[in-house]
mmCIF file of C-alpha atoms in Angstrom:
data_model
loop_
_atom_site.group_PDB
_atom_site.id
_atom_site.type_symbol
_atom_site.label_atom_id
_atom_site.label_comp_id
_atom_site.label_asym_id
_atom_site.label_seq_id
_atom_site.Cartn_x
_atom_site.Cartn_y
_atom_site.Cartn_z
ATOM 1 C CA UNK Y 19 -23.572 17.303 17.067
ATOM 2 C CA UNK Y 20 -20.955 19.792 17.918
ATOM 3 C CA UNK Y 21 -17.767 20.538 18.559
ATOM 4 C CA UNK Y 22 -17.580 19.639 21.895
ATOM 5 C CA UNK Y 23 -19.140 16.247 21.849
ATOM 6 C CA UNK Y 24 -17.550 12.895 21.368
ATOM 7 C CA UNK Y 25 -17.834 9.439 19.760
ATOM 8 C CA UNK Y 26 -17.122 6.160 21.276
ATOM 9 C CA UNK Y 27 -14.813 3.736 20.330
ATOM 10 C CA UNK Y 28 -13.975 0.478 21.894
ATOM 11 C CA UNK Y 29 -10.468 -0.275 22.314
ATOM 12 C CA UNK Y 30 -8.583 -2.974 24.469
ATOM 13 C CA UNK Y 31 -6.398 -0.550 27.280
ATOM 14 C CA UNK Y 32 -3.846 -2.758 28.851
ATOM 15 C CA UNK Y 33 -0.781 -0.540 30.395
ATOM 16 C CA UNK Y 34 -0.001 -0.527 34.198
ATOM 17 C CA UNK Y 35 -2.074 -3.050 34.659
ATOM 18 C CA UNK Y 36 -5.451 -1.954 33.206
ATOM 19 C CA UNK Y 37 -8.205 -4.182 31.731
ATOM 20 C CA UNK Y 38 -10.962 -3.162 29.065
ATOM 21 C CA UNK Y 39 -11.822 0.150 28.433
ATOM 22 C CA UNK Y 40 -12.767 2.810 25.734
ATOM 23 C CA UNK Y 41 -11.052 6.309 24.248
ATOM 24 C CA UNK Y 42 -13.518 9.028 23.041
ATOM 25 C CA UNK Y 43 -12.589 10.895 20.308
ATOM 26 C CA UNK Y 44 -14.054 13.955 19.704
ATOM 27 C CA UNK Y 45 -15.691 15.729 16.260
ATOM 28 C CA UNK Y 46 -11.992 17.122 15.704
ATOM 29 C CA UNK Y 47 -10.065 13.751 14.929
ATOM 30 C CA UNK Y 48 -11.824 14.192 11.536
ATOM 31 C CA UNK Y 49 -10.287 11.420 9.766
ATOM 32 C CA UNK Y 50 -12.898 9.312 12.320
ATOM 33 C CA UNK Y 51 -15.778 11.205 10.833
ATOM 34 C CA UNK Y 52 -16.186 9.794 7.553
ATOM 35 C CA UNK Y 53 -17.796 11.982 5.184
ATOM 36 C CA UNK Y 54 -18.749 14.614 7.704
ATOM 37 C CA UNK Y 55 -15.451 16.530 6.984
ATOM 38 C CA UNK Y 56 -13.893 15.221 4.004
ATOM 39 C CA UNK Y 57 -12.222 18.057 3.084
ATOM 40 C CA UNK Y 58 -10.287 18.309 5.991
ATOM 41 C CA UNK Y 59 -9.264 14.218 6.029
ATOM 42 C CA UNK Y 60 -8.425 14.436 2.392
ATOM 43 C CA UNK Y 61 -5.878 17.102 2.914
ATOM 44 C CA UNK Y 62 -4.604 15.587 6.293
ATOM 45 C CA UNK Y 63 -4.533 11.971 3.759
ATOM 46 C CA UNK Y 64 -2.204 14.091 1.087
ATOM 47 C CA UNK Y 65 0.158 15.515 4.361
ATOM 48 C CA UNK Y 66 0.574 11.207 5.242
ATOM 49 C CA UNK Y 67 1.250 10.879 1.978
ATOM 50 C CA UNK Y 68 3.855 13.441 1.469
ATOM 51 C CA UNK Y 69 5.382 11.990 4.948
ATOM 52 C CA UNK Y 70 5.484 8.735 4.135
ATOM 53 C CA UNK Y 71 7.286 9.802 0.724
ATOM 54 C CA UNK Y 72 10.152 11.830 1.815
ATOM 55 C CA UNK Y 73 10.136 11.460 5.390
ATOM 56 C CA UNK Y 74 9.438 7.639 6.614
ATOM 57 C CA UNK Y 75 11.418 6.336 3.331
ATOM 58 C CA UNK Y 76 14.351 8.302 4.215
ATOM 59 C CA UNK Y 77 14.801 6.490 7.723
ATOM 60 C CA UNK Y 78 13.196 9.322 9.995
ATOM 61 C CA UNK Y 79 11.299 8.019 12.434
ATOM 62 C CA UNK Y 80 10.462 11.223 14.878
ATOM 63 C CA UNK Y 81 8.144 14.494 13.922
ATOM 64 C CA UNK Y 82 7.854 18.047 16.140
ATOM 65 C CA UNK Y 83 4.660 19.276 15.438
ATOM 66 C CA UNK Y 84 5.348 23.364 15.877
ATOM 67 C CA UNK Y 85 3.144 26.414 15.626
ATOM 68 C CA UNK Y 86 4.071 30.484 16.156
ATOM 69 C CA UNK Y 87 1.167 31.145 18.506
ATOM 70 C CA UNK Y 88 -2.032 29.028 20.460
ATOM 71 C CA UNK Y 89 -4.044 30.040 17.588
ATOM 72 C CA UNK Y 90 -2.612 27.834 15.056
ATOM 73 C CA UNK Y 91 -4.379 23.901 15.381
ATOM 74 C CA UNK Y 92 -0.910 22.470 16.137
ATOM 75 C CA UNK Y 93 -2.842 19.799 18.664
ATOM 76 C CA UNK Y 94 -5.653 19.210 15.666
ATOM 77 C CA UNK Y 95 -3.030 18.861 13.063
ATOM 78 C CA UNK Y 96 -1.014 15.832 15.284
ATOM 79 C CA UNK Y 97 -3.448 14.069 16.075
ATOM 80 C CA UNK Y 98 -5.383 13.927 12.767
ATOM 81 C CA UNK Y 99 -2.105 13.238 11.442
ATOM 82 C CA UNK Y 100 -1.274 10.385 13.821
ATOM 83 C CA UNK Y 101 -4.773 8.920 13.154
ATOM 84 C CA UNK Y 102 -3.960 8.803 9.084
ATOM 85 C CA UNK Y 103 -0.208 6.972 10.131
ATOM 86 C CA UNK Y 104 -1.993 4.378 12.155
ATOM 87 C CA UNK Y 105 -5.119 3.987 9.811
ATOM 88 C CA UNK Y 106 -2.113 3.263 6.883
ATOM 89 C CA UNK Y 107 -0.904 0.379 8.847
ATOM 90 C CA UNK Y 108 2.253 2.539 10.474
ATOM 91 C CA UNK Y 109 2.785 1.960 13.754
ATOM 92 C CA UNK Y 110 2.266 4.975 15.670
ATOM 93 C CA UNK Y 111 2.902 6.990 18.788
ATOM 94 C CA UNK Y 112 1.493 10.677 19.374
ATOM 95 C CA UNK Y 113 2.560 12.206 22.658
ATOM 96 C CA UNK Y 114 1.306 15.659 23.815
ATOM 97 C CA UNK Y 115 3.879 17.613 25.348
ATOM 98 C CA UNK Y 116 2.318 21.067 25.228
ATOM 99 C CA UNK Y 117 2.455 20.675 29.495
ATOM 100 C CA UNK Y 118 1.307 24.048 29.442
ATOM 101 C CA UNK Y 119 -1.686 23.667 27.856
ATOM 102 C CA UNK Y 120 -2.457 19.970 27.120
ATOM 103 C CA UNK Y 121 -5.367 19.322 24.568
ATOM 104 C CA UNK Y 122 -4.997 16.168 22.906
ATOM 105 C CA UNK Y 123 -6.871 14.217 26.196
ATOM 106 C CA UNK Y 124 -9.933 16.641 24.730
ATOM 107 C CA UNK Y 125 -9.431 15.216 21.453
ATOM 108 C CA UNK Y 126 -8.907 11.410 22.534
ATOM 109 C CA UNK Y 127 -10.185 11.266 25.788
ATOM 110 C CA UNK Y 128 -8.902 8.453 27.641
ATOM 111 C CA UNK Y 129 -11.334 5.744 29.354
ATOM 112 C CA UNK Y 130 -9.710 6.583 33.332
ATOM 113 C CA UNK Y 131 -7.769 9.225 34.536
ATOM 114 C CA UNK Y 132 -4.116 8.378 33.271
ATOM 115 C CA UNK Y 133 -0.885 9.305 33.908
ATOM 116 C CA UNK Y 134 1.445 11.464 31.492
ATOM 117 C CA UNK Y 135 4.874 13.151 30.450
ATOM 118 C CA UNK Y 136 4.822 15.409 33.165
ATOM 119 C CA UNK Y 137 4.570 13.132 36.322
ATOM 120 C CA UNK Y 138 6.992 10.637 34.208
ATOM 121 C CA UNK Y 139 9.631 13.271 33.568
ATOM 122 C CA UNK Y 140 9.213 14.326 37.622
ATOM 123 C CA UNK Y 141 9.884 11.171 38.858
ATOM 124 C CA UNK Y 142 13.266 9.782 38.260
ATOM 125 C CA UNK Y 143 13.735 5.588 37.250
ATOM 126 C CA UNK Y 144 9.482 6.066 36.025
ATOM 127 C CA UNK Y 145 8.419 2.953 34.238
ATOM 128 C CA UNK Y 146 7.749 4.286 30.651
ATOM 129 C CA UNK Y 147 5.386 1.858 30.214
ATOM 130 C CA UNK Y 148 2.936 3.066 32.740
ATOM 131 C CA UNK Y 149 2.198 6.227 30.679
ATOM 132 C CA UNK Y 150 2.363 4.576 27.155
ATOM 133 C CA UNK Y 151 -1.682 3.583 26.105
ATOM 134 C CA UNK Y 152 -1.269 1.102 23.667
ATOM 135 C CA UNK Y 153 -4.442 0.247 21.407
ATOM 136 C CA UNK Y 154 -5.862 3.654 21.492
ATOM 137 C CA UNK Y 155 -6.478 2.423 17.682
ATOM 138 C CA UNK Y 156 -4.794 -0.382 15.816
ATOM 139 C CA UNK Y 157 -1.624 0.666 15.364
ATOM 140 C CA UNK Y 158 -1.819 3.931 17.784
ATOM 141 C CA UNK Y 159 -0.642 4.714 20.886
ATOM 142 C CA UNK Y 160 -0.936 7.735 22.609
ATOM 143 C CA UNK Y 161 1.226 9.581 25.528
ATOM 144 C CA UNK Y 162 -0.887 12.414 27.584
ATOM 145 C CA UNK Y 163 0.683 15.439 28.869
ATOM 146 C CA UNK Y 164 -0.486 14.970 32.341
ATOM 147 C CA UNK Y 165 -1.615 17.445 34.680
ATOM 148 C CA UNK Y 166 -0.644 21.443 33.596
ATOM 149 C CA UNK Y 167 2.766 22.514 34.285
ATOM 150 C CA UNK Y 168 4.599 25.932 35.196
ATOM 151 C CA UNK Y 169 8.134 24.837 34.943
ATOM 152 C CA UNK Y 170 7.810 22.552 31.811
ATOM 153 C CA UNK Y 171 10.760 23.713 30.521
ATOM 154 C CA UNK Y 172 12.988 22.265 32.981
ATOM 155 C CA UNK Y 173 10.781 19.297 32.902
ATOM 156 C CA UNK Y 174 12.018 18.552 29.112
ATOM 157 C CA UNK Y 175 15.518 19.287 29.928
ATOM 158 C CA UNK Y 176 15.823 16.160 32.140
ATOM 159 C CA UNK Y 177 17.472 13.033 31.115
ATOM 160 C CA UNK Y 178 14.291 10.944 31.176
ATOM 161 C CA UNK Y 179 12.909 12.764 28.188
ATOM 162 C CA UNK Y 180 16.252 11.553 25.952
ATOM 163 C CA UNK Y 181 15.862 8.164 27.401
ATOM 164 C CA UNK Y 182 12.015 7.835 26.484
ATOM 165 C CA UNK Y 183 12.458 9.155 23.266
ATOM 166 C CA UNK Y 184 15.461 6.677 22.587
ATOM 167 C CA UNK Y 185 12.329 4.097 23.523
ATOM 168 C CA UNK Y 186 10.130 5.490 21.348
ATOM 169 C CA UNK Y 187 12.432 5.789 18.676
ATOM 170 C CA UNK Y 188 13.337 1.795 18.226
ATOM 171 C CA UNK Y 189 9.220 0.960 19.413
ATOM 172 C CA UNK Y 190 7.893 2.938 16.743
ATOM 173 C CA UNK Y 191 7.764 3.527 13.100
ATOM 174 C CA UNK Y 192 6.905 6.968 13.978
ATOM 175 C CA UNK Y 193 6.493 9.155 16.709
ATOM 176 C CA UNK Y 194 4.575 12.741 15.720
ATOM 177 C CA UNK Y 195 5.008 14.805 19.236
ATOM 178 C CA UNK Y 196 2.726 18.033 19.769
ATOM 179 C CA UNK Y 197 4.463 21.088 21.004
ATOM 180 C CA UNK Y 198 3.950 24.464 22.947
ATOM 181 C CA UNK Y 199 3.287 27.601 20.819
ATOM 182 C CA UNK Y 200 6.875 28.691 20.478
ATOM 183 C CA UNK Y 201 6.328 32.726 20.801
ATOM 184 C CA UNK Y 202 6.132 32.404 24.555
ATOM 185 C CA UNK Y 203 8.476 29.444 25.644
ATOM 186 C CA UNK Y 204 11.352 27.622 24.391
ATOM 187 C CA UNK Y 205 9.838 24.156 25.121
ATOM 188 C CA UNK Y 206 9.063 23.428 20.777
ATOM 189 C CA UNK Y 207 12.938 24.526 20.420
ATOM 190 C CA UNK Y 208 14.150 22.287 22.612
ATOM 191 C CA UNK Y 209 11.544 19.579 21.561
ATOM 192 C CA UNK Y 210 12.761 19.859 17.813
ATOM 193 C CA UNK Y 211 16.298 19.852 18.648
ATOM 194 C CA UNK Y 212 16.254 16.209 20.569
ATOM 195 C CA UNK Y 213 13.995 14.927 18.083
ATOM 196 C CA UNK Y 214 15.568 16.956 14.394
ATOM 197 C CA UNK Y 215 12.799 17.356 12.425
ATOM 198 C CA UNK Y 216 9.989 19.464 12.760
ATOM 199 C CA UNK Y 217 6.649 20.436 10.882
ATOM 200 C CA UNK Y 218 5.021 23.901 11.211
ATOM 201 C CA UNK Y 219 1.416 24.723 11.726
ATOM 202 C CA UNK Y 220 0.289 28.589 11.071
ATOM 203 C CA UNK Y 221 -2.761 29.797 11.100
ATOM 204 C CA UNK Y 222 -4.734 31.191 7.954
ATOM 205 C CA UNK Y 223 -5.000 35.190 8.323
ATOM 206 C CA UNK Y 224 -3.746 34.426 11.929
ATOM 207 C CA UNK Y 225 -0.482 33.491 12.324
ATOM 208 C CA UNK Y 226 2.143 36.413 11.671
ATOM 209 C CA UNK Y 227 4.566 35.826 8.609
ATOM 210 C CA UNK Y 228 7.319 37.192 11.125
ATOM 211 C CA UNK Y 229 6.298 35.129 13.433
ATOM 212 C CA UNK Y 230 7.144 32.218 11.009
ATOM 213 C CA UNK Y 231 10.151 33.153 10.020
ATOM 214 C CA UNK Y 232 12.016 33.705 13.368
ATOM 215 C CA UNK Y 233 10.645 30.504 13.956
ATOM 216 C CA UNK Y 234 12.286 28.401 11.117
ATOM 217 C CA UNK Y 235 15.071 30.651 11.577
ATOM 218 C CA UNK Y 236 15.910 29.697 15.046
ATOM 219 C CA UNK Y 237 15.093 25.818 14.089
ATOM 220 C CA UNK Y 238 17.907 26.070 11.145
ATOM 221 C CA UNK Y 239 20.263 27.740 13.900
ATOM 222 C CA UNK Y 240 19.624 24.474 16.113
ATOM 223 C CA UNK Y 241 20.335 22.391 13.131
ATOM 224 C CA UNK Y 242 16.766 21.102 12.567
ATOM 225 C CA UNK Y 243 15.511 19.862 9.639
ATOM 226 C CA UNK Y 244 12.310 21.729 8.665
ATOM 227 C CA UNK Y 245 10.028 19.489 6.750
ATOM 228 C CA UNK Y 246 7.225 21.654 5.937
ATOM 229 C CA UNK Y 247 4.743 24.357 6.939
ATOM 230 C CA UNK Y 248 0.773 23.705 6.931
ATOM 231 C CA UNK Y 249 -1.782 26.228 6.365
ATOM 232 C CA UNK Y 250 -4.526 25.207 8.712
ATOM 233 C CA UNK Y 251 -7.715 26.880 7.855
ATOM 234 C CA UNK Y 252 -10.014 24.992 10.227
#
């Protein structure tokens, strides 16, 4: 099997009005692949761990997944990450808002074309719930990006985005939310600033240590709480 190629796993799919149905999650949610990639569940098991430690004790209930550049896993480290929450019993929403370059419907590939963040953020008084899939796993739920965007950033900077994350904030134990590399936009800035905290993914003789540092420079400057930095070497 590779990379590219899915399993199936039934799950009940009930927003806007949907009956039955199945995600698909690819080879990269690895903490569905048993012992095929251990290595890389355990260490995404010790990262839960660590979160549920210092950052679900302390009250925190949001997570900005960032990374320097594309090259960095950011997508792979969310939704691995949201996979571990949800198999621990926390109740869990991952939402891709990298509208530039939306993976995570590769990763868990919903049953019927769906719709996301982007067409909910365009359309003023949008139903939340009509973009929320619910039972992607027990205890996971999942928000797509929606169709590719060129003005994201003004997207995010609408009102609806502070009202669905007030939503998600009081439905959820956690929400982890994926973000676009930050060296060519501002949309992971503005992301970590609404939500507060935010995790950083680099890249294994990849990422630049510059690069990093502006980063968690700029994130201080906004008064965000920087919880970590990864080294993903997948």
């Amino acid at each position: 099997m590779n990379r590219d190629d899915a399993i199936t796993m039934e799950a009940a799919v009930t927003p806007s009005g949907q009956q039955g149905g199945s995600f698909r999650f690819s080879e990269d949610v690895v903490m569905l692949q048993g012992e095929t990639f251990a290595a890389q569940a355990e260490s995404i098991g010790a990262l839960r761990t660590q979160l549920l430690s210092q950052h679900l004790r302390e009250g925190r209930r949001a997570l900005a997944i960032l990374s320097p550049d594309d090259k960095a896993g950011s997508a792979f480290v969310a939704v691995n990450l949201a996979v571990s929450l949800a198999q621990a019993g926390i109740k869990t929403l991952l939402i891709d808002a990298n509208m530039r370059a939306p993976s995570i419907q590769r990763m868990i590939v919903p049953p019927r074309g769906t719709s996301g963040l982007r067409e909910c953020l365009e359309t003023a008084g949008s139903d939340f719930g009509d973009i929320i899939q619910d039972d992607v796993l027990p205890h996971l739920s999942v928000i797509y990006a929606g169709e590719p965007s060129s003005n994201a950033q003004e997207l995010l900077a609408r009102p609806q985005l502070n009202l669905l994350v007030d939503l998600c904030l009081r439905e959820y134990e956690i929400t982890i939310v994926d973000t676009a590399p930050s060296n060519n936009c501002a949309d992971a800035q503005l992301l970590a600033t609404l939500l507060r905290y935010a995790l950083i993914i680099v890249r294994k003789d990849d990422s630049y240590v510059n690069d990093v540092r502006t980063l968690i420079a700029d994130l201080r400057a906004n008064r965000v709480e920087v919880t970590g930095t990864v080294i993903n070497e997948t």
